[in-house]
Each structure stands twice: as C-alpha cells, then as structure tokens.
C-alpha cells in the first residue's frame, strides 16, 4: 500500500493493487486492501480476515476461518515484530522505549481507537499505518505477522501492557501457526503501564498488597469460569482489579459479578472506579460495594472502566483508597 492514489507495488512483495491508500489522514476514509493478503479494513466499520478476526460475519464463521499464509510464502529476510504497550492513553504516560520503538517501525498496526491515541511526532516516520475496528484482533495480528515475514519492521500496538489481556500471546501463536519462530522475526515486547496500575495511581494506594485481575468479558473465557474465579478471589483477602466490566451485550455479567462480590465482602467495602484513564473523558470515583449494582446503567461504568475492589482491610482516607501492606504490624510509625 502506498501513500498515494496510484497503482503501486506492495511493500510486502505481493501483486500490484489499484488505488491503495493508508495515509494517516485517510486510512479510515477508504477501503485499504492488505499488503500481505491477510486482512483489510473498511470505512463502514467492517473488516475481512482469513483469521476470523474481522467484525463481519457470525461468531461461528469467524471461528471457523484459519490462518492461510505460511513462512514459505514469503521471500527474503523477515523484519522485526514488536508488541508495544501504550499505557493508559496519554502520550505523557507512554514509556520512552515505546515511543522510540514506534519511531523506528516501518509499519504500525493496531485497533483504530489506539492508533488515534498515538501522537503525530511518534508515528510520522512510519511508511504505513494499518488499523481495524473492534473485534479485529486476529486479522490485524496476522496482518502484523505477515508484514514482518515480508521483511518490514512492524510494531503492533495496544493499550496498557501487551501481556495483560492483549496481543503478545496471540502474535506468538500466529507465528507458530505459520511455521515461523519468535527468533526468526526477532519478536520483542515493550511493556506499558497496565490499566490496573494506572488506575490505582489515580485512586491512592489500593493495590499495594496481593491482587487478582479478572476480566468480565466472556468473548474468550466462559462465564461459568469467570464466576468461579470471582468466587475464589472474593472469598480470599485479595484486592481485585476488574477489567471490561460492562457492555450493553453483557449486562448480566456485571450484575452477576456484583452479586458474587457482595456474597463474600462487606457492603461498605471501598471500590475505586476509573473511567477512561488517560483520556479526555477520564472520571474517578470511590464508592461502597453496595452502590456498585446501580452504577451499571450509568456512563461511569463501561468497557473503558476499571474497577478496583478493596479487601477487608482497605479503607478511604482523605479521598484516597488505602490497602495496608502490613508495615504497621512490624514497625512503629
């Protein structure tokens, strides 16, 4: 894909295509065929993928599709593939290594919302930027892998950290499915600040002791498994970071989570709520556990929200959540 509306040779060594365009300004305005034949993003929010990651089609159809290209389909030396964590959203909260890695990448691949968070000075040197909408995880990850196997240095980006409900593992799985290895593409991970930690920083000190992280999304993990894990964590003394708490399609997941938490913890247990951390609509509140069920239908709790549930020792002091580490049992101060 070139940056002009002319017939051009693919950067990945494939056949020429007509009117290919994926500049930063117009990526979302026009159809953008894949350079490597793995997937394509479309202006109407649909995407097609050989991996089943696109938003079009039924879940069954997506699951049935397989990765097709293998390492034998590419000539020349592979490039480097790096999974880059962007942190909570603000450019100031990205690590220096993340910024430097993106500046050096030939291609940058990611979810449209995350791509839009990238500052211009970090991505202006990239030859191409490729994005897909929600539910395109598999297609864009295969696209990143194919571009790398074709000889490009590629960064695949995501919010938070690549190892927390993110694409580092998927990238390795797709590499393996293509007959490649992590060493062949010099695969690397650039850590980012995970949502739990960035949200904790906004609330005080809620996670300074043992913590469990649980996602309420049942897209890849069954709800019975999620419920079992909630019971196990809630009945112990862990603080709990809850990701993906609410969506219109998953009201019952949130309601069940609140029910389980209240079964094991006191109604006045502090819960920190951080909506849109690092973004323009960021909002931070501390509530009691008993209030949580009624907040599901509000704008405060959605897929950009992280909940930090205190344990039996967590308290609120001067508008900050505090979970004692245990120093007071050993030291006088």
Tab-separated table of C-alpha atoms in Angstrom:
chain	number	residue	atom	x	y	z
A	1	UNK	CA	0.000	0.000	0.000
A	2	UNK	CA	1.424	3.308	-0.981
A	3	UNK	CA	0.558	6.699	0.330
A	4	UNK	CA	-0.754	7.955	-2.996
A	5	UNK	CA	-3.843	7.125	-5.043
A	6	UNK	CA	-1.860	5.464	-7.799
A	7	UNK	CA	-1.074	1.929	-8.833
A	8	UNK	CA	1.926	0.838	-6.761
A	9	UNK	CA	3.928	-2.199	-5.865
A	10	UNK	CA	3.148	-3.714	-2.485
A	11	UNK	CA	5.733	-3.232	0.244
A	12	UNK	CA	5.246	-6.887	1.097
A	13	UNK	CA	6.280	-8.187	-2.297
A	14	UNK	CA	2.780	-9.113	-3.421
A	15	UNK	CA	0.897	-8.232	-6.576
A	16	UNK	CA	0.215	-4.663	-7.516
A	17	UNK	CA	-3.118	-3.210	-6.488
A	18	UNK	CA	-5.032	-0.205	-7.664
A	19	UNK	CA	-5.800	2.900	-5.609
A	20	UNK	CA	-4.241	1.637	-2.418
A	21	UNK	CA	-4.103	4.276	0.278
A	22	UNK	CA	-3.455	4.144	4.004
A	23	UNK	CA	-2.086	7.521	4.945
A	24	UNK	CA	-2.657	8.713	8.482
A	25	UNK	CA	-5.313	11.148	7.344
A	26	UNK	CA	-7.345	8.874	5.091
A	27	UNK	CA	-6.933	5.349	6.470
A	28	UNK	CA	-10.449	5.392	7.847
A	29	UNK	CA	-11.943	7.141	4.834
A	30	UNK	CA	-11.313	4.497	2.164
A	31	UNK	CA	-11.031	0.768	1.701
A	32	UNK	CA	-7.484	-0.373	2.484
A	33	UNK	CA	-6.519	-3.744	0.977
A	34	UNK	CA	-3.838	-5.647	2.871
A	35	UNK	CA	-0.296	-5.511	1.623
A	36	UNK	CA	0.218	-9.079	2.693
A	37	UNK	CA	-3.161	-10.523	1.810
A	38	UNK	CA	-4.112	-11.201	5.415
A	39	UNK	CA	-6.941	-8.762	6.007
A	40	UNK	CA	-8.435	-5.428	5.083
A	41	UNK	CA	-10.158	-2.648	6.990
A	42	UNK	CA	-13.149	-0.791	5.593
A	43	UNK	CA	-14.611	2.641	6.090
A	44	UNK	CA	-18.006	1.261	7.067
A	45	UNK	CA	-16.594	-0.490	10.105
A	46	UNK	CA	-16.500	-3.953	8.549
A	47	UNK	CA	-13.331	-5.931	8.058
A	48	UNK	CA	-12.489	-9.199	6.385
A	49	UNK	CA	-9.878	-11.611	7.610
A	50	UNK	CA	-8.548	-15.056	6.898
A	51	UNK	CA	-8.130	-15.408	10.646
A	52	UNK	CA	-11.722	-14.814	11.584
A	53	UNK	CA	-10.979	-11.617	13.450
A	54	UNK	CA	-12.997	-9.199	11.348
A	55	UNK	CA	-16.237	-7.655	12.531
A	56	UNK	CA	-18.257	-9.031	9.614
A	57	UNK	CA	-19.988	-12.412	9.744
A	58	UNK	CA	-21.172	-14.567	12.609
A	59	UNK	CA	-19.047	-15.699	15.517
A	60	UNK	CA	-19.205	-19.258	14.183
A	61	UNK	CA	-17.964	-18.164	10.777
A	62	UNK	CA	-15.118	-16.161	12.298
A	63	UNK	CA	-14.028	-19.060	14.478
A	64	UNK	CA	-14.007	-21.446	11.515
A	65	UNK	CA	-11.627	-19.344	9.418
A	66	UNK	CA	-7.964	-20.238	9.530
A	67	UNK	CA	-4.634	-18.536	9.078
A	68	UNK	CA	-3.554	-19.254	5.500
A	69	UNK	CA	-0.174	-17.725	4.634
A	70	UNK	CA	2.901	-19.546	5.941
A	71	UNK	CA	6.536	-18.567	6.196
A	72	UNK	CA	7.195	-20.389	2.881
A	73	UNK	CA	5.004	-17.837	1.087
A	74	UNK	CA	7.471	-15.012	1.724
A	75	UNK	CA	10.836	-14.365	0.091
A	76	UNK	CA	13.772	-12.613	1.691
A	77	UNK	CA	14.679	-11.952	5.281
A	78	UNK	CA	11.861	-11.265	7.789
A	79	UNK	CA	11.801	-7.999	9.672
A	80	UNK	CA	11.293	-7.416	13.387
A	81	UNK	CA	7.935	-7.704	15.179
A	82	UNK	CA	7.428	-5.783	18.418
A	83	UNK	CA	4.295	-5.728	20.591
A	84	UNK	CA	4.168	-2.247	22.109
A	85	UNK	CA	2.155	-1.262	25.182
A	86	UNK	CA	0.850	2.309	25.071
A	87	UNK	CA	-0.183	2.591	28.707
A	88	UNK	CA	-3.476	4.272	29.685
A	89	UNK	CA	-3.781	6.700	26.808
A	90	UNK	CA	-1.910	9.953	27.277
A	91	UNK	CA	1.303	10.374	25.329
A	92	UNK	CA	2.986	11.528	28.542
A	93	UNK	CA	2.277	8.128	30.097
A	94	UNK	CA	3.896	6.135	27.290
A	95	UNK	CA	7.358	4.885	28.099
A	96	UNK	CA	10.366	6.345	26.319
A	97	UNK	CA	11.132	2.883	24.919
A	98	UNK	CA	7.608	2.613	23.477
A	99	UNK	CA	7.946	5.974	21.711
A	100	UNK	CA	11.407	5.134	20.379
A	101	UNK	CA	10.224	1.738	19.111
A	102	UNK	CA	7.304	3.296	17.227
A	103	UNK	CA	9.556	5.932	15.680
A	104	UNK	CA	11.783	3.153	14.300
A	105	UNK	CA	8.973	0.937	12.964
A	106	UNK	CA	8.294	0.701	9.226
A	107	UNK	CA	4.665	-0.247	9.815
A	108	UNK	CA	2.359	0.303	12.808
A	109	UNK	CA	-0.673	-1.958	13.285
A	110	UNK	CA	-3.447	-1.663	15.854
A	111	UNK	CA	-7.055	-1.174	16.906
A	112	UNK	CA	-8.410	2.060	15.427
A	113	UNK	CA	-9.059	3.700	18.805
A	114	UNK	CA	-5.491	3.045	19.964
A	115	UNK	CA	-3.998	4.256	16.705
A	116	UNK	CA	-5.854	7.542	17.173
A	117	UNK	CA	-4.201	7.971	20.582
A	118	UNK	CA	-0.710	7.981	19.090
A	119	UNK	CA	0.969	11.404	18.915
A	120	UNK	CA	1.936	12.612	15.438
A	121	UNK	CA	5.611	13.033	16.298
A	122	UNK	CA	5.823	9.344	17.179
A	123	UNK	CA	4.209	7.925	14.042
A	124	UNK	CA	5.101	10.451	11.350
A	125	UNK	CA	8.103	8.414	10.173
A	126	UNK	CA	6.157	5.191	9.587
A	127	UNK	CA	5.758	4.026	5.990
A	128	UNK	CA	2.268	2.740	6.721
A	129	UNK	CA	-0.316	2.620	9.491
A	130	UNK	CA	-2.913	-0.147	9.459
A	131	UNK	CA	-5.920	-0.306	11.782
A	132	UNK	CA	-9.035	-2.416	12.244
A	133	UNK	CA	-12.152	-1.764	14.349
A	134	UNK	CA	-13.307	-3.680	17.423
A	135	UNK	CA	-13.184	-7.487	17.152
A	136	UNK	CA	-10.426	-7.416	14.525
A	137	UNK	CA	-7.767	-8.764	16.894
A	138	UNK	CA	-6.908	-11.860	14.889
A	139	UNK	CA	-6.966	-10.184	11.474
A	140	UNK	CA	-4.748	-7.282	12.474
A	141	UNK	CA	-2.345	-9.530	14.356
A	142	UNK	CA	-1.983	-11.789	11.319
A	143	UNK	CA	-1.522	-8.681	9.211
A	144	UNK	CA	1.309	-7.576	11.500
A	145	UNK	CA	2.917	-11.020	11.316
A	146	UNK	CA	2.617	-11.195	7.505
A	147	UNK	CA	4.118	-7.750	7.064
A	148	UNK	CA	7.000	-8.803	9.294
A	149	UNK	CA	7.591	-12.029	7.373
A	150	UNK	CA	7.634	-9.900	4.204
A	151	UNK	CA	10.666	-8.005	5.514
A	152	UNK	CA	9.206	-4.996	7.332
A	153	UNK	CA	9.904	-3.896	10.894
A	154	UNK	CA	6.430	-3.878	12.440
A	155	UNK	CA	5.009	-2.599	15.725
A	156	UNK	CA	1.629	-3.913	16.835
A	157	UNK	CA	0.195	-1.611	19.480
A	158	UNK	CA	-2.345	-1.892	22.263
A	159	UNK	CA	-3.368	-0.010	25.356
A	160	UNK	CA	-1.915	-0.934	28.719
A	161	UNK	CA	0.614	-3.761	28.557
A	162	UNK	CA	0.935	-6.356	25.745
A	163	UNK	CA	0.806	-9.173	28.302
A	164	UNK	CA	-2.419	-8.083	30.041
A	165	UNK	CA	-5.483	-9.158	28.036
A	166	UNK	CA	-3.591	-8.120	24.939
A	167	UNK	CA	-1.933	-9.401	21.766
A	168	UNK	CA	1.583	-10.528	22.697
A	169	UNK	CA	0.451	-14.117	23.134
A	170	UNK	CA	-1.709	-14.094	20.008
A	171	UNK	CA	1.207	-12.827	17.926
A	172	UNK	CA	3.337	-15.749	19.076
A	173	UNK	CA	0.518	-18.223	18.422
A	174	UNK	CA	0.050	-16.933	14.866
A	175	UNK	CA	3.803	-17.024	14.240
A	176	UNK	CA	3.811	-20.647	15.339
A	177	UNK	CA	0.794	-21.475	13.141
A	178	UNK	CA	2.676	-20.110	10.108
A	179	UNK	CA	5.693	-22.299	10.731
A	180	UNK	CA	7.808	-19.371	11.888
A	181	UNK	CA	9.520	-18.765	15.220
A	182	UNK	CA	9.915	-15.803	17.531
A	183	UNK	CA	13.640	-15.813	16.792
A	184	UNK	CA	13.087	-15.667	13.029
A	185	UNK	CA	11.274	-12.318	13.337
A	186	UNK	CA	13.241	-11.117	16.363
A	187	UNK	CA	9.985	-10.867	18.338
A	188	UNK	CA	10.074	-8.490	21.288
A	189	UNK	CA	7.682	-6.911	23.784
A	190	UNK	CA	7.778	-3.322	25.019
A	191	UNK	CA	5.966	-3.151	28.328
A	192	UNK	CA	3.381	-0.484	29.070
A	193	UNK	CA	1.640	0.617	32.255
A	194	UNK	CA	-1.335	-1.767	32.720
A	195	UNK	CA	-4.798	-0.335	33.398
A	196	UNK	CA	-4.876	-1.706	36.948
A	197	UNK	CA	-1.702	0.167	37.877
A	198	UNK	CA	-2.534	3.407	36.093
A	199	UNK	CA	-5.985	3.420	37.692
A	200	UNK	CA	-4.558	2.600	41.121
A	201	UNK	CA	-2.287	5.637	40.820
A	202	UNK	CA	-5.360	7.813	40.372
A	203	UNK	CA	-7.048	6.370	43.459
A	204	UNK	CA	-4.243	6.450	46.034
A	205	UNK	CA	-2.754	3.134	47.156
A	206	UNK	CA	-5.383	0.427	46.692
A	207	UNK	CA	-3.204	-2.373	45.255
A	208	UNK	CA	-0.094	-2.473	47.414
A	209	UNK	CA	-0.809	-5.999	48.648
A	210	UNK	CA	-1.756	-9.226	46.847
A	211	UNK	CA	-4.039	-8.505	43.899
A	212	UNK	CA	-6.019	-10.586	41.410
A	213	UNK	CA	-7.017	-9.359	37.934
A	214	UNK	CA	-10.243	-10.642	36.336
A	215	UNK	CA	-11.949	-9.651	33.089
A	216	UNK	CA	-15.746	-9.864	32.812
A	217	UNK	CA	-15.575	-10.309	29.042
A	218	UNK	CA	-16.861	-13.772	28.131
A	219	UNK	CA	-15.795	-13.432	24.481
A	220	UNK	CA	-12.810	-15.748	25.047
A	221	UNK	CA	-13.451	-17.069	28.583
A	222	UNK	CA	-16.760	-18.693	29.528
A	223	UNK	CA	-18.937	-17.004	32.117
A	224	UNK	CA	-19.002	-20.082	34.398
A	225	UNK	CA	-15.191	-19.891	34.513
A	226	UNK	CA	-15.299	-16.162	35.249
A	227	UNK	CA	-17.831	-16.727	38.038
A	228	UNK	CA	-15.662	-19.466	39.559
A	229	UNK	CA	-12.646	-17.167	39.566
A	230	UNK	CA	-14.662	-14.320	41.101
A	231	UNK	CA	-15.810	-16.592	43.934
A	232	UNK	CA	-12.242	-17.815	44.530
A	233	UNK	CA	-10.771	-14.298	44.624
A	234	UNK	CA	-13.589	-12.600	46.529
A	235	UNK	CA	-13.593	-15.024	49.435
A	236	UNK	CA	-9.864	-14.509	50.000
A	237	UNK	CA	-8.072	-11.333	51.047
A	238	UNK	CA	-7.094	-10.198	47.574
A	239	UNK	CA	-7.811	-6.796	46.204
A	240	UNK	CA	-9.411	-7.320	42.798
A	241	UNK	CA	-8.915	-5.383	39.570
A	242	UNK	CA	-11.874	-5.937	37.249
A	243	UNK	CA	-11.445	-5.246	33.533
A	244	UNK	CA	-14.184	-4.948	30.876
A	245	UNK	CA	-16.954	-4.636	33.458
A	246	UNK	CA	-19.903	-3.588	31.325
A	247	UNK	CA	-21.319	-3.521	27.839
A	248	UNK	CA	-24.864	-3.459	26.523
A	249	UNK	CA	-24.473	-7.099	25.491
A	250	UNK	CA	-23.115	-8.177	28.874
A	251	UNK	CA	-25.339	-6.573	31.495
A	252	UNK	CA	-25.830	-9.912	33.224
A	253	UNK	CA	-22.063	-10.436	33.615
A	254	UNK	CA	-21.752	-7.211	35.593
A	255	UNK	CA	-24.828	-7.993	37.667
A	256	UNK	CA	-23.512	-11.459	38.493
A	257	UNK	CA	-20.124	-10.012	39.430
A	258	UNK	CA	-21.736	-7.583	41.891
A	259	UNK	CA	-23.788	-10.423	43.358
A	260	UNK	CA	-20.713	-12.581	43.933
A	261	UNK	CA	-18.671	-9.749	45.443
A	262	UNK	CA	-21.479	-8.874	47.877
A	263	UNK	CA	-21.760	-12.540	48.821
A	264	UNK	CA	-18.188	-12.556	50.105
A	265	UNK	CA	-17.414	-8.953	51.103
A	266	UNK	CA	-18.962	-6.339	53.342
A	267	UNK	CA	-21.340	-3.865	51.660
A	268	UNK	CA	-19.183	-0.932	52.781
A	269	UNK	CA	-16.015	-2.293	51.093
A	270	UNK	CA	-14.389	0.549	49.128
A	271	UNK	CA	-14.420	0.244	45.342
A	272	UNK	CA	-12.436	2.558	43.099
A	273	UNK	CA	-13.928	3.314	39.698
A	274	UNK	CA	-11.775	4.825	36.950
A	275	UNK	CA	-13.452	5.573	33.635
A	276	UNK	CA	-11.355	6.395	30.567
A	277	UNK	CA	-7.999	6.658	32.344
A	278	UNK	CA	-5.671	8.983	30.454
A	279	UNK	CA	-8.369	10.101	28.015
A	280	UNK	CA	-10.418	13.266	27.653
A	281	UNK	CA	-13.431	11.778	29.454
A	282	UNK	CA	-11.475	10.446	32.443
A	283	UNK	CA	-13.549	10.199	35.614
A	284	UNK	CA	-12.550	8.854	39.033
A	285	UNK	CA	-14.847	7.945	41.928
A	286	UNK	CA	-14.658	5.913	45.124
A	287	UNK	CA	-17.887	4.209	46.171
A	288	UNK	CA	-19.009	1.467	48.528
A	289	UNK	CA	-19.562	-2.041	47.186
A	290	UNK	CA	-23.288	-1.799	47.929
A	291	UNK	CA	-23.542	1.047	45.365
A	292	UNK	CA	-21.919	-0.890	42.532
A	293	UNK	CA	-25.013	-2.681	41.127
A	294	UNK	CA	-26.836	0.616	40.484
A	295	UNK	CA	-23.877	2.078	38.556
A	296	UNK	CA	-24.058	-0.438	35.733
A	297	UNK	CA	-26.589	1.605	33.781
A	298	UNK	CA	-24.607	4.838	34.123
A	299	UNK	CA	-21.961	6.353	31.858
A	300	UNK	CA	-19.385	5.831	34.602
A	301	UNK	CA	-19.095	2.086	34.001
A	302	UNK	CA	-18.356	0.775	30.508
A	303	UNK	CA	-15.615	-1.050	28.583
A	304	UNK	CA	-13.114	1.740	29.254
A	305	UNK	CA	-13.683	1.450	33.014
A	306	UNK	CA	-11.565	-0.469	35.518
A	307	UNK	CA	-12.926	-1.380	38.952
A	308	UNK	CA	-10.563	-1.787	41.900
A	309	UNK	CA	-12.289	-3.690	44.691
A	310	UNK	CA	-10.755	-3.366	48.146
A	311	UNK	CA	-10.338	-6.167	50.641
A	312	UNK	CA	-11.387	-6.307	54.305
A	313	UNK	CA	-8.503	-4.028	55.285
A	314	UNK	CA	-8.934	-1.371	52.598
A	315	UNK	CA	-10.180	1.993	53.789
A	316	UNK	CA	-10.697	5.510	52.461
A	317	UNK	CA	-8.636	8.352	53.898
A	318	UNK	CA	-8.657	11.902	52.589
A	319	UNK	CA	-10.359	10.774	49.355
A	320	UNK	CA	-7.725	8.091	48.755
A	321	UNK	CA	-8.105	4.336	48.844
A	322	UNK	CA	-5.538	2.690	51.109
A	323	UNK	CA	-4.833	-1.033	51.388
A	324	UNK	CA	-2.262	-1.630	54.150
A	325	UNK	CA	0.780	-3.652	53.143
A	326	UNK	CA	1.343	-4.829	56.720
A	327	UNK	CA	4.098	-2.474	57.852
A	328	UNK	CA	2.062	-1.423	60.884
A	329	UNK	CA	2.317	-4.976	62.237
A	330	UNK	CA	6.113	-4.909	62.221
A	331	UNK	CA	7.143	-1.275	62.643
A	332	UNK	CA	6.183	1.653	64.801
A	333	UNK	CA	5.471	4.903	62.979
